[in-house]
Coordinates of C-alpha atoms in Angstrom, one line a residue:
X1 CA 2.0 2.0 -5.6
X2 CA 0.6 -0.1 -2.8
X3 CA -1.6 -2.5 -4.5
X4 CA -1.8 0.2 -7.1
X5 CA 1.9 1.1 -6.5
X6 CA 4.0 2.9 -9.0
X7 CA 6.4 0.0 -8.6
X8 CA 8.8 2.0 -6.4
X9 CA 9.7 -1.2 -4.6
X10 CA 13.2 -2.1 -5.7
X11 CA 15.9 -2.1 -3.1
X12 CA 19.0 -2.9 -5.1
X13 CA 21.2 -1.4 -7.7
X14 CA 23.4 1.7 -7.6
X15 CA 21.9 5.1 -6.9
X16 CA 21.8 6.3 -10.5
X17 CA 20.2 3.1 -11.8
X18 CA 17.7 3.2 -9.0
X19 CA 16.8 6.9 -9.7
X20 CA 16.3 6.2 -13.4
X21 CA 14.1 3.2 -12.6
X22 CA 12.0 5.3 -10.2
X23 CA 11.5 8.0 -12.9
X24 CA 10.5 5.3 -15.4
X25 CA 7.9 3.9 -12.9
X26 CA 6.4 7.3 -12.3
X27 CA 6.2 8.0 -16.0
X28 CA 4.6 4.6 -16.8
X29 CA 2.0 4.6 -14.0
X30 CA 1.0 8.2 -14.6
X31 CA 0.4 7.3 -18.3
X32 CA -2.1 4.7 -17.1
X33 CA -1.1 1.8 -19.4
X34 CA 0.1 -0.7 -16.8
X35 CA -3.1 -1.8 -15.1
X36 CA -4.0 -5.5 -15.2
X37 CA -6.2 -6.1 -18.3
X38 CA -7.2 -9.8 -18.1
X39 CA -7.5 -10.2 -14.3
X40 CA -9.8 -8.1 -12.1
X41 CA -9.6 -7.6 -8.3
X42 CA -12.8 -9.6 -8.0
X43 CA -14.9 -6.9 -6.3
X44 CA -17.3 -6.9 -9.3
X45 CA -18.4 -10.4 -8.1
X46 CA -20.1 -8.7 -5.1
X47 CA -22.8 -6.1 -4.9
X48 CA -23.8 -4.2 -1.8
X49 CA -27.0 -5.3 -0.1
X50 CA -29.0 -2.2 -0.8
X51 CA -31.5 -1.2 1.9
X52 CA -34.3 1.1 0.6
X53 CA -35.4 1.9 4.1
X54 CA -32.3 2.6 6.3
X55 CA -33.0 3.3 9.9
X56 CA -30.9 6.4 10.0
X57 CA -30.3 9.8 8.5
X58 CA -27.5 10.4 6.0
X59 CA -26.3 13.3 8.3
X60 CA -25.8 10.7 11.1
X61 CA -23.4 8.5 9.1
X62 CA -19.9 8.6 10.6
X63 CA -17.0 7.3 8.5
X64 CA -14.4 7.9 11.2
X65 CA -11.8 5.2 12.1
X66 CA -8.6 4.8 13.9
X67 CA -5.2 3.3 12.9
X68 CA -1.8 3.2 14.6
X69 CA -3.3 5.3 17.5
X70 CA -4.4 8.1 15.1
X71 CA -7.9 9.2 14.3
X72 CA -8.9 9.1 10.6
X73 CA -11.9 10.7 8.9
X74 CA -12.4 7.4 7.1
X75 CA -10.7 4.0 7.1
X76 CA -8.2 4.8 4.3
X77 CA -4.5 4.7 3.5
X78 CA -2.8 6.6 0.7
X79 CA -0.6 3.8 -0.6
X80 CA 3.1 4.1 -1.4
X81 CA 4.1 5.8 -4.6
X82 CA 7.8 6.8 -4.9
X83 CA 10.7 8.4 -3.2
X84 CA 14.3 9.5 -3.7
X85 CA 13.9 11.6 -6.8
X86 CA 12.8 15.2 -7.3
X87 CA 9.6 14.3 -9.0
X88 CA 8.7 12.0 -6.1
X89 CA 9.4 14.7 -3.5
X90 CA 6.8 16.9 -5.1
X91 CA 4.3 14.1 -5.2
X92 CA 4.9 13.1 -1.6
X93 CA 4.6 16.7 -0.3
X94 CA 1.3 17.1 -2.1
X95 CA 0.1 13.7 -0.7
X96 CA 1.2 14.7 2.9
X97 CA -0.7 18.0 2.7
X98 CA -3.8 16.2 1.4
X99 CA -3.6 13.5 4.0
X100 CA -3.5 16.1 6.8
X101 CA -6.4 18.1 5.2
X102 CA -8.6 15.0 4.5
X103 CA -7.7 13.1 7.7
X104 CA -6.3 9.9 6.2
X105 CA -3.1 7.8 6.6
X106 CA -0.1 8.1 4.3
X107 CA 2.6 5.6 3.3
X108 CA 5.9 6.6 1.8
X109 CA 7.5 5.0 -1.2
X110 CA 10.6 2.9 -0.7
X111 CA 13.1 4.6 1.6
X112 CA 16.2 2.6 0.5
X113 CA 18.0 5.6 -0.9
X114 CA 17.4 7.5 2.3
X115 CA 18.6 4.6 4.4
X116 CA 21.8 4.3 2.5
X117 CA 22.6 8.0 2.4
X118 CA 21.7 8.5 6.0
X119 CA 24.8 6.5 7.0
X120 CA 27.0 9.5 5.9
X121 CA 26.4 12.7 7.9
X122 CA 27.4 14.7 4.8
X123 CA 24.5 13.3 2.8
X124 CA 22.0 12.5 5.5
X125 CA 20.0 15.8 5.6
X126 CA 19.6 15.9 1.8
X127 CA 18.7 12.2 1.7
X128 CA 15.9 12.6 4.2
X129 CA 14.5 15.8 2.7
X130 CA 12.0 14.0 0.3
X131 CA 10.8 11.7 3.2
X132 CA 10.9 14.0 6.2
X133 CA 7.2 15.1 5.9
X134 CA 5.9 14.8 9.5
X135 CA 5.6 18.6 9.8
X136 CA 3.1 18.5 6.9
X137 CA 0.9 15.9 8.5
X138 CA 1.3 16.2 12.3
X139 CA -2.0 14.5 13.1
X140 CA -2.2 11.6 10.7
X141 CA -0.9 8.0 10.6
X142 CA 2.4 8.1 8.7
X143 CA 4.1 4.9 7.5
X144 CA 7.5 4.1 6.1
X145 CA 8.3 1.5 3.5
X146 CA 11.3 -0.7 2.7
X147 CA 11.7 -4.0 0.8
X148 CA 12.1 -7.0 3.1
X149 CA 15.4 -7.9 1.3
X150 CA 17.0 -4.7 2.7
X151 CA 17.5 -6.8 5.8
X152 CA 20.3 -8.6 4.0
X153 CA 22.3 -5.4 3.8
X154 CA 21.3 -3.2 6.7
X155 CA 21.0 -3.9 10.4
X156 CA 18.0 -3.5 12.6
X157 CA 19.4 -0.5 14.5
X158 CA 19.9 1.5 11.3
X159 CA 16.4 0.9 10.1
X160 CA 14.8 1.7 13.5
X161 CA 16.9 4.9 13.6
X162 CA 15.6 6.0 10.2
X163 CA 12.0 5.4 11.2
X164 CA 12.6 7.5 14.3
X165 CA 14.4 10.2 12.4
X166 CA 11.4 10.5 10.1
X167 CA 9.0 10.5 13.1
X168 CA 6.9 7.6 11.5
X169 CA 4.3 5.6 13.3
X170 CA 5.2 2.3 11.6
X171 CA 7.2 0.6 8.9
X172 CA 5.9 -1.7 6.2
X173 CA 8.2 -4.3 4.7
X174 CA 7.1 -5.0 1.1
X175 CA 7.2 -8.4 -0.4
X176 CA 7.7 -8.3 -4.1
X177 CA 9.5 -11.4 -5.4
X178 CA 7.8 -11.5 -8.8
X179 CA 8.6 -7.8 -9.5
X180 CA 12.2 -8.4 -8.4
X181 CA 12.5 -11.4 -10.7
X182 CA 12.0 -9.2 -13.8
X183 CA 13.5 -6.0 -12.6
X184 CA 16.9 -5.0 -13.7
X185 CA 19.4 -5.8 -10.9
X186 CA 16.5 -7.0 -8.8
X187 CA 17.1 -8.8 -5.5
X188 CA 15.8 -12.3 -5.7
X189 CA 17.3 -13.8 -2.5
X190 CA 14.4 -14.0 0.0
X191 CA 16.1 -16.7 2.0
X192 CA 17.0 -16.4 5.7
X193 CA 14.9 -13.3 6.3
X194 CA 12.4 -14.6 8.8
X195 CA 14.7 -14.3 11.9
X196 CA 15.6 -10.7 10.8
X197 CA 11.9 -9.8 10.4
X198 CA 11.4 -11.1 14.0
X199 CA 14.3 -9.0 15.3
X200 CA 13.0 -5.9 13.5
X201 CA 9.5 -6.4 14.9
X202 CA 10.8 -6.6 18.4
X203 CA 13.1 -3.6 18.0
X204 CA 10.3 -1.4 16.6
X205 CA 7.8 -2.5 19.2
X206 CA 10.3 -1.7 22.0
X207 CA 10.6 1.8 20.4
X208 CA 6.8 2.2 20.5
X209 CA 6.5 1.6 16.7
X210 CA 4.7 -1.0 14.6
X211 CA 5.7 -3.3 11.8
X212 CA 3.6 -4.3 8.8
X213 CA 4.0 -6.7 6.0
X214 CA 2.9 -5.7 2.5
X215 CA 2.2 -7.7 -0.6
X216 CA 2.8 -5.7 -3.7
X217 CA 0.2 -6.0 -6.5
X218 CA -0.1 -9.8 -6.8
X219 CA -1.8 -10.7 -3.5
X220 CA -1.1 -13.9 -1.5
X221 CA -2.5 -17.4 -1.6
X222 CA -4.2 -19.0 1.4
X223 CA -1.0 -21.2 1.9
X224 CA 1.2 -18.1 1.8
X225 CA -1.0 -16.2 4.2
X226 CA -0.8 -19.2 6.6
X227 CA 3.0 -19.0 6.4
X228 CA 3.0 -15.2 6.9
X229 CA 0.9 -15.6 10.0
X230 CA 3.8 -17.5 11.6
X231 CA 5.8 -14.2 11.6
X232 CA 5.3 -11.4 14.2
X233 CA 3.8 -8.2 12.7
X234 CA 1.2 -5.7 13.6
X235 CA -0.7 -5.2 10.3
X236 CA -0.9 -6.7 6.8
X237 CA -1.2 -4.7 3.7
X238 CA -2.8 -7.2 1.3
X239 CA -2.5 -5.6 -2.1
X240 CA -4.1 -8.1 -4.4
X241 CA -4.1 -8.6 -8.2
X242 CA -6.4 -6.4 -10.2
X243 CA -4.7 -3.0 -10.0
X244 CA -1.3 -1.9 -11.3
X245 CA 0.7 -4.8 -12.8
X246 CA 4.4 -4.4 -11.9
X247 CA 5.2 -7.0 -14.5
X248 CA 3.6 -4.8 -17.1
X249 CA 5.7 -1.9 -15.7
X250 CA 8.9 -4.0 -16.1
X251 CA 7.8 -5.4 -19.5
X252 CA 7.7 -1.8 -20.8
X253 CA 11.3 -1.4 -19.7
X254 CA 12.7 -4.7 -21.0
X255 CA 14.6 -5.0 -24.2
X256 CA 13.6 -7.6 -26.7
X257 CA 14.9 -11.0 -25.8
X258 CA 14.3 -14.1 -23.7
X259 CA 13.2 -12.2 -20.6
X260 CA 10.6 -10.2 -22.5
X261 CA 9.1 -13.5 -23.7
X262 CA 9.4 -15.1 -20.2
X263 CA 7.4 -12.2 -18.6
X264 CA 4.3 -12.6 -20.8
X265 CA 2.5 -15.2 -18.6
X266 CA 3.0 -13.0 -15.6
X267 CA 1.5 -9.7 -17.0
X268 CA -1.9 -10.4 -15.3
X269 CA -1.0 -12.7 -12.5
X270 CA -1.7 -13.4 -8.8
X271 CA -4.5 -13.7 -6.3
X272 CA -7.3 -11.2 -6.8
X273 CA -7.9 -8.8 -4.0
X274 CA -11.4 -10.1 -3.0
X275 CA -10.2 -13.7 -2.8
X276 CA -7.2 -12.8 -0.7
X277 CA -9.3 -10.7 1.7
X278 CA -11.8 -13.5 2.2
X279 CA -9.0 -15.9 3.0
X280 CA -7.2 -13.5 5.4
X281 CA -10.4 -12.5 7.2
X282 CA -11.3 -16.2 7.6
X283 CA -8.0 -16.7 9.4
X284 CA -9.2 -14.3 12.2
X285 CA -5.7 -13.1 13.1
X286 CA -5.2 -10.2 15.5
X287 CA -3.4 -8.0 13.0
X288 CA -5.1 -5.2 11.2
X289 CA -5.8 -5.9 7.6
X290 CA -5.5 -3.3 4.8
X291 CA -6.9 -4.1 1.4
X292 CA -5.8 -2.5 -1.9
X293 CA -5.6 -3.3 -5.6
X294 CA -7.8 -1.6 -8.2
X295 CA -10.2 0.3 -5.8
X296 CA -12.1 3.0 -7.7
X297 CA -14.6 4.6 -5.4
X298 CA -16.5 4.6 -2.1
X299 CA -18.6 1.5 -3.1
X300 CA -15.4 -0.5 -3.6
X301 CA -14.0 0.8 -0.3
X302 CA -17.1 -0.4 1.5
X303 CA -16.9 -3.8 -0.2
X304 CA -13.3 -4.1 1.0
X305 CA -14.3 -3.3 4.6
X306 CA -17.2 -5.8 4.4
X307 CA -14.8 -8.5 3.2
X308 CA -12.8 -8.0 6.4
X309 CA -10.3 -5.2 5.9
X310 CA -9.8 -2.6 8.6
X311 CA -8.7 0.0 6.0
X312 CA -8.8 0.3 2.2
X313 CA -5.8 1.6 0.2
X314 CA -5.4 3.4 -3.2
X315 CA -2.2 4.7 -4.8
X316 CA -2.1 4.8 -8.7
X317 CA -5.4 6.8 -9.1
X318 CA -4.0 9.5 -6.8
X319 CA -0.7 9.9 -8.7
X320 CA -2.1 12.3 -11.4
X321 CA -3.7 14.5 -8.8
X322 CA -0.5 14.4 -6.7
X323 CA 1.5 15.6 -9.7
X324 CA -0.9 18.5 -10.0
X325 CA -1.4 19.8 -6.4
X326 CA -2.4 18.9 -2.9
X327 CA -5.8 20.4 -3.5
X328 CA -6.4 18.0 -6.4
X329 CA -5.6 15.1 -4.1
X330 CA -7.8 16.5 -1.3
X331 CA -10.7 16.8 -3.8
X332 CA -10.2 13.1 -4.8
X333 CA -10.1 12.0 -1.2
X334 CA -13.2 14.0 -0.3
X335 CA -15.1 12.5 -3.2
X336 CA -14.1 9.0 -2.0
X337 CA -15.2 9.7 1.6
X338 CA -18.6 11.0 0.4
X339 CA -19.1 7.9 -1.8
X340 CA -18.3 5.7 1.2
X341 CA -20.7 7.7 3.4
X342 CA -23.6 7.3 0.9
X343 CA -22.7 3.6 0.5
X344 CA -22.9 3.1 4.3
X345 CA -26.2 5.1 4.4
X346 CA -27.9 2.9 1.8
X347 CA -26.7 -0.3 3.6
X348 CA -28.0 1.0 6.9
X349 CA -24.6 1.3 8.6
X350 CA -24.3 4.2 11.0
X351 CA -20.5 3.9 11.5
X352 CA -17.5 1.7 10.7
X353 CA -18.3 -0.4 13.8
X354 CA -21.6 -1.3 12.2
X355 CA -19.9 -2.2 8.9
X356 CA -17.5 -4.6 10.8
X357 CA -20.4 -6.1 12.8
X358 CA -22.4 -6.8 9.6
X359 CA -19.3 -8.0 7.6
X360 CA -20.2 -10.1 4.6
X361 CA -23.9 -9.7 5.3
X362 CA -23.5 -6.4 3.5
X363 CA -22.6 -8.3 0.3
X364 CA -24.6 -10.4 -2.2
X365 CA -22.8 -12.5 -4.7
X366 CA -23.4 -11.7 -8.4
X367 CA -24.3 -15.0 -9.9
X368 CA -23.0 -15.7 -13.5

């Protein structure tokens, strides 16, 4: 799940193996035992600059934002969870209904199975069924999701065609080399992809669509962010360390042996979300920045915005509600929005523009 992803990020292997892996990921994340334990997202190092005398009324606080040309009730994205199996279809339909009801953006899980099956007219309609959700959220920002290594096997035209068939606003390419390194039949060839990313960005933009890059659960160093900034893209989903650990997901699936020993130092690994956001915001790039990884509530969401993100993102905490019903997800989102609204009130921020203007002035570092 996007920073708290279920781990539905693999783009290799045959269909049966891929479906079995997706079901494993859903089961492990919903059980709640694969969160990072010895590495936090770093948000606890910052407290909000509480204002006991805000110059506004709570009723006047407006959490509204915009993304991909769509109006949102708050600056928030439901992160990618899963796709391509029956359990994921139910989850995604509930998420889509909740996104429409609550006025937030939604990102699909990996669409690899849909991309491959869509090449055959006999399987295309069935393959798209679990992803073709636009009718359930006609007004909200809707994003697709593929692993960047898919560009080794599929052409730009096929990918753009899938995005258009699903009536998406944008496509995220997820970057997950550590996860792939320990995933059964994972793709570990990330070479030669930069020109293909450039070609895909151009093709999507010509079609009136946007392209995002997405780190998956381990963040990105300052050096890596500098190299990413050399690529053309429209938004960056920076899912930092501190949420779901995809190495913990894969460790639970590995049999005893050398790889199970090799994975141990990577169970809690990467750049914490707060550190990555500070580095990315300091770079002052034109792309929108989305922050995810272990967010729990409206206070965390405001901290992420104060650290420079345009939107916050959550995935894993919404999986259990999504397995229940759309109403359960809507209730969780409404609670998040109310928490953000109160947090903005007690920091004297009338709207999201005021949050962005204040930036890090809304935060005070917690000294050890």
